[in-house]
XYZ file of C-alpha atoms in Angstrom:
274
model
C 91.227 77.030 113.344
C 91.149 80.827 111.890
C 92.649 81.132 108.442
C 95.180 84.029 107.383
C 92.662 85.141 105.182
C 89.643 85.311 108.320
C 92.373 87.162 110.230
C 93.062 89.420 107.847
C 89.504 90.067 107.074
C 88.985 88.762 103.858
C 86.992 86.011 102.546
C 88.548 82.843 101.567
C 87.875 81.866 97.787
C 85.645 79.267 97.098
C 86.045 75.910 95.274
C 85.545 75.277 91.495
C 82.572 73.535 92.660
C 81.563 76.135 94.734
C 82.047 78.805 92.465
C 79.428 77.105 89.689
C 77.140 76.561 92.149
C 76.591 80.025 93.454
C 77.052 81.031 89.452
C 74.148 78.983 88.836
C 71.888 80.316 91.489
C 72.672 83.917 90.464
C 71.038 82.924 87.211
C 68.059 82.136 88.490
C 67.934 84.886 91.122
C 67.774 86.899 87.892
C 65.365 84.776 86.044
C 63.075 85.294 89.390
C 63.755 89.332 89.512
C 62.918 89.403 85.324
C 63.381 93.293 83.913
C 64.012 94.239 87.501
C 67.358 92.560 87.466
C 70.166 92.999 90.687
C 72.961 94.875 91.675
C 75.995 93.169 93.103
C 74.945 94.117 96.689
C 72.061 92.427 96.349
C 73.587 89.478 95.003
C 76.235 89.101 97.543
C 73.220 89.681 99.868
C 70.905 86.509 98.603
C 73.900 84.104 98.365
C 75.682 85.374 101.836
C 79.021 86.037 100.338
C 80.986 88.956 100.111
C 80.482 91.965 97.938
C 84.302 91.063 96.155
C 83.205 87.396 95.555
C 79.583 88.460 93.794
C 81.439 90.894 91.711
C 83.772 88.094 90.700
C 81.010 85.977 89.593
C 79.087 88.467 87.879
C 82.151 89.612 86.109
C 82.659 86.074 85.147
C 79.205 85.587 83.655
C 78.774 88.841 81.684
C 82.550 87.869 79.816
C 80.367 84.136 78.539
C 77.245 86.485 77.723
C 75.055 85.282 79.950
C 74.343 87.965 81.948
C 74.474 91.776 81.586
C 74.131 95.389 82.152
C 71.680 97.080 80.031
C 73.468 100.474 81.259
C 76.752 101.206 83.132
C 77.232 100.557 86.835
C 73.261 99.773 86.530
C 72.032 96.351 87.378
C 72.259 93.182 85.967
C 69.695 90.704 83.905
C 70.216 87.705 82.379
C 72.329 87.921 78.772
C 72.457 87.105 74.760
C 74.382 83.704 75.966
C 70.960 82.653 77.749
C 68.904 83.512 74.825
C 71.141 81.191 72.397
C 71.369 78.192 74.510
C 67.449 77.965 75.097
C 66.791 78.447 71.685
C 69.291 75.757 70.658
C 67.415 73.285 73.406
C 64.142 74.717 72.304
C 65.257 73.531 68.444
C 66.475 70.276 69.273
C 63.757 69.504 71.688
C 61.461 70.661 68.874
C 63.132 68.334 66.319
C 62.272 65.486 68.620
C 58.879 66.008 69.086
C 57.924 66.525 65.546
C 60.148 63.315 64.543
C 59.047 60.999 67.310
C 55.099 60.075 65.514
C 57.035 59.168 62.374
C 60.138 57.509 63.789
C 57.310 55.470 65.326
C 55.351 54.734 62.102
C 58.664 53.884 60.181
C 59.692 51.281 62.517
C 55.965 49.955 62.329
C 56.452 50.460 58.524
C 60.043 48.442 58.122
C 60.249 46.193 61.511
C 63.517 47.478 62.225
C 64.956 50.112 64.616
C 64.945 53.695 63.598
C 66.836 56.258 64.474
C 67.303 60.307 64.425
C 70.470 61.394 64.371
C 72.254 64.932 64.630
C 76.127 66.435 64.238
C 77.582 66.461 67.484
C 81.650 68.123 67.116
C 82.462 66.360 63.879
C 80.508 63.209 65.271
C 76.936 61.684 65.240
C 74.696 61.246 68.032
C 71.016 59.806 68.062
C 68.364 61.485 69.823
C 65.717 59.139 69.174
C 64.939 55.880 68.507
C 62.548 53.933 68.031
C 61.907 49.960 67.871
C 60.329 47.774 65.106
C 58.749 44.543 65.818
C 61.828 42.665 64.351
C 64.112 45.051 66.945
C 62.374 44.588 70.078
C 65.433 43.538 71.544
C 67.867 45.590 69.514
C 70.659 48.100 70.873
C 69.346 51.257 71.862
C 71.389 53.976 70.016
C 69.851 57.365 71.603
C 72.881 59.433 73.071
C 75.686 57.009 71.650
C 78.155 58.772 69.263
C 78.927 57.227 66.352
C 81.679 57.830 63.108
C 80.568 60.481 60.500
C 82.579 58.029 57.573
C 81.109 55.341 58.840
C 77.555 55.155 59.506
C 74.563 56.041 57.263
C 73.172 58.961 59.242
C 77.022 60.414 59.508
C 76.789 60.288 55.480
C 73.923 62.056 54.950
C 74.904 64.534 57.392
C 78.186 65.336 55.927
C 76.780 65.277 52.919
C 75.105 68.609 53.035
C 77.441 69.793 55.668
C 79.617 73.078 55.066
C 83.059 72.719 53.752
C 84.949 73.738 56.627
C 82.854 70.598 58.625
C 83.576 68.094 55.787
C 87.461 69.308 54.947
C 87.807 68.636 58.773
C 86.443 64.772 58.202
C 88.460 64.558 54.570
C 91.643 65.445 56.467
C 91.226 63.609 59.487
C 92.284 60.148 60.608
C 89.194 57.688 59.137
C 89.527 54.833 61.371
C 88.815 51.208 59.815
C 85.866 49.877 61.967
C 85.096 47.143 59.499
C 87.165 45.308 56.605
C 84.556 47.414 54.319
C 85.038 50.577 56.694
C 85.577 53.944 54.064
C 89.340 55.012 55.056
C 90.397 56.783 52.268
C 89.347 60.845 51.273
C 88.430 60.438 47.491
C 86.426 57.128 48.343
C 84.440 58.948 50.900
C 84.252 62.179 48.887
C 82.651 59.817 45.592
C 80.081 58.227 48.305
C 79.075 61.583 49.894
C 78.334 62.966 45.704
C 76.206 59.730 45.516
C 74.021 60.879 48.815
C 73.709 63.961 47.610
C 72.633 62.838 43.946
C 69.926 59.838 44.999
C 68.557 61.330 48.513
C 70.003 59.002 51.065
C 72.748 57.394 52.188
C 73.557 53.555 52.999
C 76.324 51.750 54.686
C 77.088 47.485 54.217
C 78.475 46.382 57.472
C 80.808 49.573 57.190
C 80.245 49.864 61.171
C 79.861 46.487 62.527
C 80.286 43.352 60.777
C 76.192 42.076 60.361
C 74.936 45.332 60.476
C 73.717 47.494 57.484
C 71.998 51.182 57.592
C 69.994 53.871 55.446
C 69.334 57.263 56.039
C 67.757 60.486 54.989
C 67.782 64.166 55.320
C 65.515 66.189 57.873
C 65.600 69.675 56.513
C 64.483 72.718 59.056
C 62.265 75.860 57.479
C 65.344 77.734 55.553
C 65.928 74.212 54.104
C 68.771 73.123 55.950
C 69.495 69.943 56.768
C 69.732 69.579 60.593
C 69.029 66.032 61.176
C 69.140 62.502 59.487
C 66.517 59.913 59.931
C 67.903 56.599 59.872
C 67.134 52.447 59.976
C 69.480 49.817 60.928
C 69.338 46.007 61.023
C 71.245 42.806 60.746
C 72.315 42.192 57.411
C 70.420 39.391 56.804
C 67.181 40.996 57.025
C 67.967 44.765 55.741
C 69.646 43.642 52.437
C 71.322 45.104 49.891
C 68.517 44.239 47.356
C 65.952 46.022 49.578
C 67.881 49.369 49.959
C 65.684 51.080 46.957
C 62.287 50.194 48.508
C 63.482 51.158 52.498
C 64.970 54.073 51.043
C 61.945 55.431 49.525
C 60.298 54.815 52.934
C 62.917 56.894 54.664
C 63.041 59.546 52.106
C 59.325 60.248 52.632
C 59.200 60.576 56.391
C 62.438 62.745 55.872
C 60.230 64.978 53.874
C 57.312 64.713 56.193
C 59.528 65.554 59.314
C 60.989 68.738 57.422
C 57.133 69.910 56.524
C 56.603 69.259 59.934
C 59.192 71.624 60.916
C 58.430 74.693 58.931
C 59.804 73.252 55.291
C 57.766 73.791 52.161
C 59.355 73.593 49.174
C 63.163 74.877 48.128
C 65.424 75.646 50.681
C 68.713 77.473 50.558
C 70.817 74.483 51.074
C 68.853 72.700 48.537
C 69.115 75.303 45.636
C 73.231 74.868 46.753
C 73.037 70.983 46.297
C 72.065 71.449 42.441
């Protein structure tokens, strides 16, 4: 059957799906041609579409930075947007592999499961874990999201977190996970001086009944704290009365994962804290 828009000569627009498809092989058709970069011709020429439908895309791509011209009408390489998204994957992947040997040694260290943990949109999601020989059979945590009130890493994370982050937590709804769940602003805001004051940050079966938490900060080279490294166990076996001694534990491989990532000495963020 011929269209209105084959009869009339013009191409018909593609799908959604479509449309990121070709956007994503433009991108690496520029990654390929490197300082050479492409004109729209030549675009519409490697993917087969029309000259109208390249320009689209193009036009598309330079408004979310991630491709541009260096000079008008001239041709295109890949953007600022690109740059910022690989170094954020570059940072995180970074922050992994420094963490990982000891995440490893901690678990060996407390025979529970333990955990690295980043902000994720007023959240907390683990990018690592790691199992102790009490935990062999434990949850596995990596990529869940979990409650910022509620959960030891989310402490420690909002605890050196900018004000705009932690008026955003303060103001919001603080759901009641557990009968010993944090609800209320001015309790929270008390426990998140006390992180800041001893190092690290606990929770009692604040999450799930039976389970208790610790965790510490991961600071990055201009002494920021980007990450929190965390253990979590039944209650029964991570007590209350061994929080000091696990603590120190986790407040040393903090330390040892932040010299590991370019931290030596005084930060920024830490001259703030005091």
């Amino acid at each position: 059957m011929t269209t209105d828009s084959a009869r009339h000569g013009r191409e018909a627009p593609p799908s959604q799906v479509q449309s990121v498809d070709r956007a994503i092989a433009i991108l690496y058709l520029l990654a390929e041609r490197g300082s050479d970069g492409l004109g729209v011709t030549e675009v519409a020429a490697e993917l087969g579409v029309h000259k109208s439908t390249a320009f689209r895309l193009m036009t598309a791509l330079e408004h979310g930075d991630l491709v541009e011209q260096l000079e008008e009408r001239g041709k295109y390489h890949l953007g600022r947007g690109i740059v910022r998204l690989a170094g954020a994957t570059t940072a995180q992947l970074e922050l992994t592999t420094e963490s990982r040997p000891i995440c490893r040694r901690l678990a060996a260290e407390l025979g529970e499961t333990v955990n690295l943990a980043v902000a994720d949109a007023g959240e907390v999601t683990n990018i690592l874990q790691e199992y102790g020989s009490s935990a062999v059979s434990g949850r596995n945590w990596t990529g869940q999201r979990t409650p910022m009130h509620a959960t030891a890493s989310g402490k420690v994370l909002l605890a050196w977190a900018d004000d705009e982050s932690v008026a955003q937590t303060l103001d919001g709804d603080l759901p009641e996970y557990t009968p010993k769940t944090i609800t209320d602003a001015p309790t929270l805001t008390a426990e998140l001086e006390t992180v800041r004051d001893r190092g690290w940050a606990s929770t009692t079966e604040e999450f799930e009944v039976g389970l208790n938490a610790l965790a510490a900060p991961v600071r990055n080279a201009a002494g920021d704290v980007v990450a929190a490294v965390g253990v979590s166990g039944p209650s029964y076996r991570l007590t209350v009365e061994s929080f000091d001694e696990v603590a120190a534990h986790l407040v040393l491989g903090g330390h040892e994962i932040s010299t590991r990532l370019g931290h030596f000495g005084t930060g920024r963020q830490e001259r703030s804290d005091n």
